[in-house]
Amino acid sequence: MTKREKDCGTFKSTIMKTTNIKNRREIRLILIALCVFISIALHAQSKHQLLRSGDASYSAGEYSKAEEAYRKAIEKEGKSQAKYNLGNSLYEQERYDEALEQYQSAINSAPNNESKSQAYHNLGNSLFNDQKLKESMEAYKQALRYRPDDLETKHNLSYTKQILKQQQQQKKQEQQKEEESEKEQENQEEQQQEGEESEEEQEKKDQKPQEQNQEQNQEQQNEVNNESESESTKEKRDLDKEDARKLLEIAENEEKKVQKKMRKVSRGKKRKKDW
């Protein structure tokens, strides 16, 4: 038997002993109604106790314990306040995606504009911390629809706009730098290509005079060689003429010597007279 059933039984016995009412049927109905009332009261008390326990843990910075208490309270009765508080405990644990779900659920079951505004405000905070700035701005705008004079929400909306603008400008600057870097790289490649082509053309230009010089040198060398050959041939011819002349002189001298000897011999002989 649960505690709730024990209380009902005790109350029932007390009434049965102290009453002299003859109509037991009416008494039973009254007892049943009282037990139901007590059960509801105990149930509500348990839910509120869980909420108070969660609030105490949250205030003490024990967010995990607060989360546990709020989840139990939601199981008993899933009202907006418990979901909102659970979202706060998840937010403090930096579990922003889970907090978003609880805030959205709290918005859907919020009993009044004040509760909706608070849930939208914290929904915007979770989206901001999750780097979803555009969605965060929309949540803040919704919060201001239900509570237009909320200065904190106005401040958060203005700050989020500023951060988003800075990010967009930074992204634009980075994109421009990237484009400039790509353009500079292309220019360097073009300059390098032009430089290589220029060097190649210069090499060709430099090579032409060298080839011409080589041809001229070769022609000059050929001329020198031809002149040398001509002189050598001429000298050879001159030598041949000189040798022939000398041989001729020798031959003539020899012939003169022979003739001279013959003359001497012819002088020495006496001719016989023919008688």
mmCIF file of C-alpha atoms in Angstrom:
data_model
loop_
_atom_site.group_PDB
_atom_site.id
_atom_site.type_symbol
_atom_site.label_atom_id
_atom_site.label_comp_id
_atom_site.label_asym_id
_atom_site.label_seq_id
_atom_site.Cartn_x
_atom_site.Cartn_y
_atom_site.Cartn_z
ATOM 1 C CA MET A 1 0.000 0.000 0.000
ATOM 2 C CA THR A 2 1.299 3.391 -0.945
ATOM 3 C CA LYS A 3 1.511 6.353 1.401
ATOM 4 C CA ARG A 4 -1.402 7.947 -0.363
ATOM 5 C CA GLU A 5 -3.604 4.836 0.262
ATOM 6 C CA LYS A 6 -2.645 4.676 3.951
ATOM 7 C CA ASP A 7 -3.778 8.265 4.498
ATOM 8 C CA CYS A 8 -7.106 7.575 2.839
ATOM 9 C CA GLY A 9 -7.649 4.435 4.944
ATOM 10 C CA THR A 10 -6.947 6.229 8.217
ATOM 11 C CA PHE A 11 -9.291 9.078 7.345
ATOM 12 C CA LYS A 12 -11.999 6.577 6.382
ATOM 13 C CA SER A 13 -11.767 4.646 9.670
ATOM 14 C CA THR A 14 -11.967 7.843 11.710
ATOM 15 C CA ILE A 15 -15.130 8.974 9.991
ATOM 16 C CA MET A 16 -16.731 5.551 10.306
ATOM 17 C CA LYS A 17 -16.158 5.565 14.065
ATOM 18 C CA THR A 18 -17.404 9.118 14.703
ATOM 19 C CA THR A 19 -20.504 9.222 12.540
ATOM 20 C CA ASN A 20 -23.933 7.837 13.179
ATOM 21 C CA ILE A 21 -25.209 8.441 9.631
ATOM 22 C CA LYS A 22 -27.285 5.526 8.487
ATOM 23 C CA ASN A 23 -26.849 5.985 4.792
ATOM 24 C CA ARG A 24 -23.568 4.211 4.186
ATOM 25 C CA ARG A 25 -23.798 4.770 0.466
ATOM 26 C CA GLU A 26 -23.556 8.518 0.842
ATOM 27 C CA ILE A 27 -20.682 8.064 3.252
ATOM 28 C CA ARG A 28 -18.818 5.935 0.709
ATOM 29 C CA LEU A 29 -19.251 8.594 -1.953
ATOM 30 C CA ILE A 30 -17.998 11.276 0.396
ATOM 31 C CA LEU A 31 -15.002 9.125 1.337
ATOM 32 C CA ILE A 32 -14.182 8.423 -2.312
ATOM 33 C CA ALA A 33 -14.340 12.125 -3.124
ATOM 34 C CA LEU A 34 -12.105 12.948 -0.186
ATOM 35 C CA CYS A 35 -9.565 10.286 -1.200
ATOM 36 C CA VAL A 36 -9.499 11.608 -4.761
ATOM 37 C CA PHE A 37 -9.005 15.145 -3.476
ATOM 38 C CA ILE A 38 -6.197 14.033 -1.175
ATOM 39 C CA SER A 39 -4.563 12.055 -4.007
ATOM 40 C CA ILE A 40 -4.688 15.070 -6.295
ATOM 41 C CA ALA A 41 -3.320 17.296 -3.564
ATOM 42 C CA LEU A 42 -0.474 14.887 -2.859
ATOM 43 C CA HIS A 43 0.262 14.579 -6.594
ATOM 44 C CA ALA A 44 0.368 18.354 -6.972
ATOM 45 C CA GLN A 45 2.502 18.634 -3.888
ATOM 46 C CA SER A 46 4.937 16.066 -5.300
ATOM 47 C CA LYS A 47 5.173 17.961 -8.623
ATOM 48 C CA HIS A 48 5.748 21.262 -6.883
ATOM 49 C CA GLN A 49 8.313 19.641 -4.623
ATOM 50 C CA LEU A 50 10.209 18.409 -7.694
ATOM 51 C CA LEU A 51 10.079 21.879 -9.219
ATOM 52 C CA ARG A 52 11.312 23.449 -5.984
ATOM 53 C CA SER A 53 14.046 20.821 -5.727
ATOM 54 C CA GLY A 54 15.089 21.544 -9.316
ATOM 55 C CA ASP A 55 15.088 25.284 -8.648
ATOM 56 C CA ALA A 56 17.255 24.811 -5.555
ATOM 57 C CA SER A 57 19.760 22.668 -7.475
ATOM 58 C CA TYR A 58 19.771 25.185 -10.341
ATOM 59 C CA SER A 59 20.477 28.083 -7.956
ATOM 60 C CA ALA A 60 23.333 26.058 -6.429
ATOM 61 C CA GLY A 61 24.864 25.511 -9.876
ATOM 62 C CA GLU A 62 24.040 21.789 -9.821
ATOM 63 C CA TYR A 63 22.517 21.803 -13.277
ATOM 64 C CA SER A 64 22.605 18.057 -13.798
ATOM 65 C CA LYS A 65 20.584 17.470 -10.597
ATOM 66 C CA ALA A 66 18.207 20.255 -11.584
ATOM 67 C CA GLU A 67 17.737 18.599 -14.986
ATOM 68 C CA GLU A 68 16.831 15.311 -13.309
ATOM 69 C CA ALA A 69 14.247 16.971 -11.039
ATOM 70 C CA TYR A 70 12.666 18.908 -13.911
ATOM 71 C CA ARG A 71 12.396 15.789 -16.065
ATOM 72 C CA LYS A 72 10.589 13.980 -13.252
ATOM 73 C CA ALA A 73 8.243 16.938 -12.867
ATOM 74 C CA ILE A 74 7.495 16.839 -16.612
ATOM 75 C CA GLU A 75 6.693 13.124 -16.353
ATOM 76 C CA LYS A 76 4.080 13.911 -13.705
ATOM 77 C CA GLU A 77 2.635 16.866 -15.590
ATOM 78 C CA GLY A 78 4.261 18.321 -18.697
ATOM 79 C CA LYS A 79 3.522 21.962 -18.101
ATOM 80 C CA SER A 80 5.353 24.858 -19.702
ATOM 81 C CA GLN A 81 7.192 25.969 -16.559
ATOM 82 C CA ALA A 82 8.942 22.621 -16.045
ATOM 83 C CA LYS A 83 9.966 22.481 -19.724
ATOM 84 C CA TYR A 84 11.226 26.058 -19.591
ATOM 85 C CA ASN A 85 13.259 25.329 -16.458
ATOM 86 C CA LEU A 86 14.611 22.124 -18.020
ATOM 87 C CA GLY A 87 15.687 24.157 -21.047
ATOM 88 C CA ASN A 88 17.539 26.543 -18.729
ATOM 89 C CA SER A 89 19.401 23.702 -16.996
ATOM 90 C CA LEU A 90 20.404 22.229 -20.378
ATOM 91 C CA TYR A 91 21.484 25.684 -21.578
ATOM 92 C CA GLU A 92 23.805 26.068 -18.580
ATOM 93 C CA GLN A 93 25.366 22.697 -19.490
ATOM 94 C CA GLU A 94 25.978 24.075 -23.023
ATOM 95 C CA ARG A 95 23.700 21.447 -24.524
ATOM 96 C CA TYR A 96 22.115 24.004 -26.786
ATOM 97 C CA ASP A 97 20.401 21.649 -29.240
ATOM 98 C CA GLU A 98 18.539 19.913 -26.409
ATOM 99 C CA ALA A 99 17.704 23.261 -24.802
ATOM 100 C CA LEU A 100 16.187 24.424 -28.106
ATOM 101 C CA GLU A 101 13.737 21.521 -28.069
ATOM 102 C CA GLN A 102 12.600 22.285 -24.514
ATOM 103 C CA TYR A 103 12.169 26.008 -25.186
ATOM 104 C CA GLN A 104 10.140 25.273 -28.313
ATOM 105 C CA SER A 105 7.976 22.848 -26.362
ATOM 106 C CA ALA A 106 7.530 25.440 -23.607
ATOM 107 C CA ILE A 107 6.434 28.014 -26.213
ATOM 108 C CA ASN A 108 3.808 25.644 -27.605
ATOM 109 C CA SER A 109 2.298 25.044 -24.144
ATOM 110 C CA ALA A 110 2.866 28.521 -22.657
ATOM 111 C CA PRO A 111 -0.241 29.804 -20.825
ATOM 112 C CA ASN A 112 0.337 33.529 -21.498
ATOM 113 C CA ASN A 113 2.365 36.082 -23.468
ATOM 114 C CA GLU A 114 4.835 36.579 -20.629
ATOM 115 C CA SER A 115 5.791 32.903 -20.631
ATOM 116 C CA LYS A 116 6.038 32.818 -24.428
ATOM 117 C CA SER A 117 8.262 35.901 -24.437
ATOM 118 C CA GLN A 118 10.618 34.365 -21.862
ATOM 119 C CA ALA A 119 10.814 31.094 -23.793
ATOM 120 C CA TYR A 120 11.487 32.902 -27.093
ATOM 121 C CA HIS A 121 14.150 35.043 -25.396
ATOM 122 C CA ASN A 122 16.063 32.004 -24.138
ATOM 123 C CA LEU A 123 15.482 30.246 -27.444
ATOM 124 C CA GLY A 124 17.274 33.176 -29.088
ATOM 125 C CA ASN A 125 20.140 32.862 -26.592
ATOM 126 C CA SER A 126 20.548 29.152 -27.378
ATOM 127 C CA LEU A 127 20.541 29.807 -31.119
ATOM 128 C CA PHE A 128 23.114 32.582 -30.662
ATOM 129 C CA ASN A 129 25.470 30.290 -28.741
ATOM 130 C CA ASP A 130 24.951 27.647 -31.415
ATOM 131 C CA GLN A 131 26.222 30.206 -34.010
ATOM 132 C CA LYS A 132 22.798 30.399 -35.688
ATOM 133 C CA LEU A 133 22.598 34.185 -35.722
ATOM 134 C CA LYS A 134 19.790 34.707 -38.232
ATOM 135 C CA GLU A 135 17.540 32.227 -36.401
ATOM 136 C CA SER A 136 18.513 33.879 -33.115
ATOM 137 C CA MET A 137 17.375 37.283 -34.404
ATOM 138 C CA GLU A 138 14.020 35.831 -35.434
ATOM 139 C CA ALA A 139 13.536 34.355 -31.946
ATOM 140 C CA TYR A 140 14.282 37.719 -30.324
ATOM 141 C CA LYS A 141 11.799 39.409 -32.657
ATOM 142 C CA GLN A 142 9.129 36.890 -31.637
ATOM 143 C CA ALA A 143 9.900 37.560 -27.966
ATOM 144 C CA LEU A 144 9.398 41.292 -28.554
ATOM 145 C CA ARG A 145 6.044 40.637 -30.188
ATOM 146 C CA TYR A 146 4.758 39.223 -26.905
ATOM 147 C CA ARG A 147 6.617 41.730 -24.724
ATOM 148 C CA PRO A 148 7.641 44.833 -26.726
ATOM 149 C CA ASP A 149 9.133 46.692 -23.755
ATOM 150 C CA ASP A 150 11.702 43.993 -22.892
ATOM 151 C CA LEU A 151 14.985 45.956 -22.910
ATOM 152 C CA GLU A 152 17.211 42.892 -22.508
ATOM 153 C CA THR A 153 15.694 41.242 -25.579
ATOM 154 C CA LYS A 154 16.112 44.483 -27.539
ATOM 155 C CA HIS A 155 19.762 44.635 -26.496
ATOM 156 C CA ASN A 156 20.341 41.009 -27.514
ATOM 157 C CA LEU A 157 18.678 41.605 -30.878
ATOM 158 C CA SER A 158 20.824 44.688 -31.549
ATOM 159 C CA TYR A 159 24.009 42.898 -30.485
ATOM 160 C CA THR A 160 23.208 39.881 -32.672
ATOM 161 C CA LYS A 161 22.647 42.177 -35.678
ATOM 162 C CA GLN A 162 26.044 43.774 -35.043
ATOM 163 C CA ILE A 163 27.826 40.431 -34.788
ATOM 164 C CA LEU A 164 26.118 39.154 -37.945
ATOM 165 C CA LYS A 165 27.137 42.309 -39.835
ATOM 166 C CA GLN A 166 30.749 41.938 -38.680
ATOM 167 C CA GLN A 167 30.806 38.307 -39.786
ATOM 168 C CA GLN A 168 29.394 39.214 -43.190
ATOM 169 C CA GLN A 169 31.982 41.989 -43.622
ATOM 170 C CA GLN A 170 34.777 39.674 -42.533
ATOM 171 C CA LYS A 171 33.573 37.005 -44.924
ATOM 172 C CA LYS A 172 33.463 39.578 -47.725
ATOM 173 C CA GLN A 173 37.000 40.756 -46.923
ATOM 174 C CA GLU A 174 38.275 37.185 -46.850
ATOM 175 C CA GLN A 175 36.614 36.537 -50.185
ATOM 176 C CA GLN A 176 38.207 39.684 -51.653
ATOM 177 C CA LYS A 177 41.619 38.660 -50.298
ATOM 178 C CA GLU A 178 41.186 35.221 -51.786
ATOM 179 C CA GLU A 179 40.238 36.699 -55.161
ATOM 180 C CA GLU A 180 43.208 39.112 -55.012
ATOM 181 C CA SER A 181 45.518 36.260 -54.089
ATOM 182 C CA GLU A 182 44.251 34.179 -57.004
ATOM 183 C CA LYS A 183 44.641 37.162 -59.349
ATOM 184 C CA GLU A 184 48.168 37.815 -58.087
ATOM 185 C CA GLN A 185 49.026 34.166 -58.590
ATOM 186 C CA GLU A 186 47.717 34.328 -62.140
ATOM 187 C CA ASN A 187 49.767 37.489 -62.809
ATOM 188 C CA GLN A 188 52.894 35.835 -61.445
ATOM 189 C CA GLU A 189 52.326 32.818 -63.647
ATOM 190 C CA GLU A 190 51.782 35.062 -66.679
ATOM 191 C CA GLN A 191 54.918 37.073 -65.887
ATOM 192 C CA GLN A 192 56.894 33.893 -65.424
ATOM 193 C CA GLN A 193 55.630 32.561 -68.731
ATOM 194 C CA GLU A 194 56.416 35.849 -70.474
ATOM 195 C CA GLY A 195 59.871 35.842 -68.886
ATOM 196 C CA GLU A 196 60.546 32.330 -70.122
ATOM 197 C CA GLU A 197 59.400 33.271 -73.622
ATOM 198 C CA SER A 198 61.543 36.421 -73.521
ATOM 199 C CA GLU A 199 64.576 34.432 -72.407
ATOM 200 C CA GLU A 200 63.972 31.938 -75.173
ATOM 201 C CA GLU A 201 63.737 34.723 -77.755
ATOM 202 C CA GLN A 202 66.871 36.364 -76.353
ATOM 203 C CA GLU A 203 68.713 33.078 -76.545
ATOM 204 C CA LYS A 204 67.688 32.772 -80.161
ATOM 205 C CA LYS A 205 68.828 36.340 -80.831
ATOM 206 C CA ASP A 206 72.123 35.721 -79.061
ATOM 207 C CA GLN A 207 72.549 32.470 -80.895
ATOM 208 C CA LYS A 208 72.267 34.076 -84.338
ATOM 209 C CA PRO A 209 75.356 36.342 -83.994
ATOM 210 C CA GLN A 210 77.260 33.424 -82.562
ATOM 211 C CA GLU A 211 76.313 31.294 -85.521
ATOM 212 C CA GLN A 212 77.201 34.145 -87.862
ATOM 213 C CA ASN A 213 80.532 34.621 -86.103
ATOM 214 C CA GLN A 214 81.166 30.919 -86.314
ATOM 215 C CA GLU A 215 80.351 30.973 -90.016
ATOM 216 C CA GLN A 216 82.580 34.001 -90.546
ATOM 217 C CA ASN A 217 85.350 32.408 -88.546
ATOM 218 C CA GLN A 218 84.909 29.234 -90.525
ATOM 219 C CA GLU A 219 85.017 31.164 -93.790
ATOM 220 C CA GLN A 220 88.083 33.068 -92.647
ATOM 221 C CA GLN A 221 89.693 29.843 -91.580
ATOM 222 C CA ASN A 222 88.828 28.306 -94.906
ATOM 223 C CA GLU A 223 90.306 31.326 -96.669
ATOM 224 C CA VAL A 224 93.427 31.081 -94.545
ATOM 225 C CA ASN A 225 93.626 27.388 -95.272
ATOM 226 C CA ASN A 226 93.093 28.014 -98.953
ATOM 227 C CA GLU A 227 95.732 30.725 -98.965
ATOM 228 C CA SER A 228 98.086 28.451 -97.110
ATOM 229 C CA GLU A 229 97.416 25.695 -99.578
ATOM 230 C CA SER A 230 97.912 28.110 -102.468
ATOM 231 C CA GLU A 231 101.164 29.389 -101.063
ATOM 232 C CA SER A 232 102.285 25.861 -100.357
ATOM 233 C CA THR A 233 101.352 24.808 -103.851
ATOM 234 C CA LYS A 234 103.084 27.864 -105.265
ATOM 235 C CA GLU A 235 106.146 27.213 -103.182
ATOM 236 C CA LYS A 236 106.061 23.644 -104.307
ATOM 237 C CA ARG A 237 105.774 24.759 -107.897
ATOM 238 C CA ASP A 238 108.592 27.236 -107.336
ATOM 239 C CA LEU A 239 110.652 24.503 -105.792
ATOM 240 C CA ASP A 240 109.923 22.237 -108.711
ATOM 241 C CA LYS A 241 111.011 24.953 -111.124
ATOM 242 C CA GLU A 242 114.146 25.618 -109.122
ATOM 243 C CA ASP A 243 114.991 21.950 -109.007
ATOM 244 C CA ALA A 244 114.414 21.617 -112.706
ATOM 245 C CA ARG A 245 116.572 24.640 -113.339
ATOM 246 C CA LYS A 246 119.318 23.249 -111.150
ATOM 247 C CA LEU A 247 119.072 19.870 -112.815
ATOM 248 C CA LEU A 248 119.181 21.573 -116.147
ATOM 249 C CA GLU A 249 122.225 23.546 -115.088
ATOM 250 C CA ILE A 250 123.865 20.402 -113.824
ATOM 251 C CA ALA A 251 123.071 18.651 -117.062
ATOM 252 C CA GLU A 252 124.393 21.563 -119.052
ATOM 253 C CA ASN A 253 127.518 21.682 -116.918
ATOM 254 C CA GLU A 254 128.037 17.969 -117.369
ATOM 255 C CA GLU A 255 127.543 18.342 -121.066
ATOM 256 C CA LYS A 256 130.038 21.182 -121.153
ATOM 257 C CA LYS A 257 132.518 19.099 -119.230
ATOM 258 C CA VAL A 258 132.077 16.234 -121.681
ATOM 259 C CA GLN A 259 132.494 18.534 -124.639
ATOM 260 C CA LYS A 260 135.579 20.070 -123.073
ATOM 261 C CA LYS A 261 137.134 16.675 -122.554
ATOM 262 C CA MET A 262 136.341 15.714 -126.080
ATOM 263 C CA ARG A 263 138.048 18.828 -127.353
ATOM 264 C CA LYS A 264 141.156 18.065 -125.378
ATOM 265 C CA VAL A 265 141.324 14.582 -126.776
ATOM 266 C CA SER A 266 140.849 15.777 -130.298
ATOM 267 C CA ARG A 267 143.750 18.249 -129.925
ATOM 268 C CA GLY A 268 146.165 15.648 -128.666
ATOM 269 C CA LYS A 269 145.828 13.262 -131.590
ATOM 270 C CA LYS A 270 147.813 13.778 -134.810
ATOM 271 C CA ARG A 271 146.126 13.027 -137.997
ATOM 272 C CA LYS A 272 147.842 10.782 -140.432
ATOM 273 C CA LYS A 273 148.481 12.133 -143.760
ATOM 274 C CA ASP A 274 146.870 10.417 -146.553
ATOM 275 C CA TRP A 275 149.352 10.007 -149.002
#
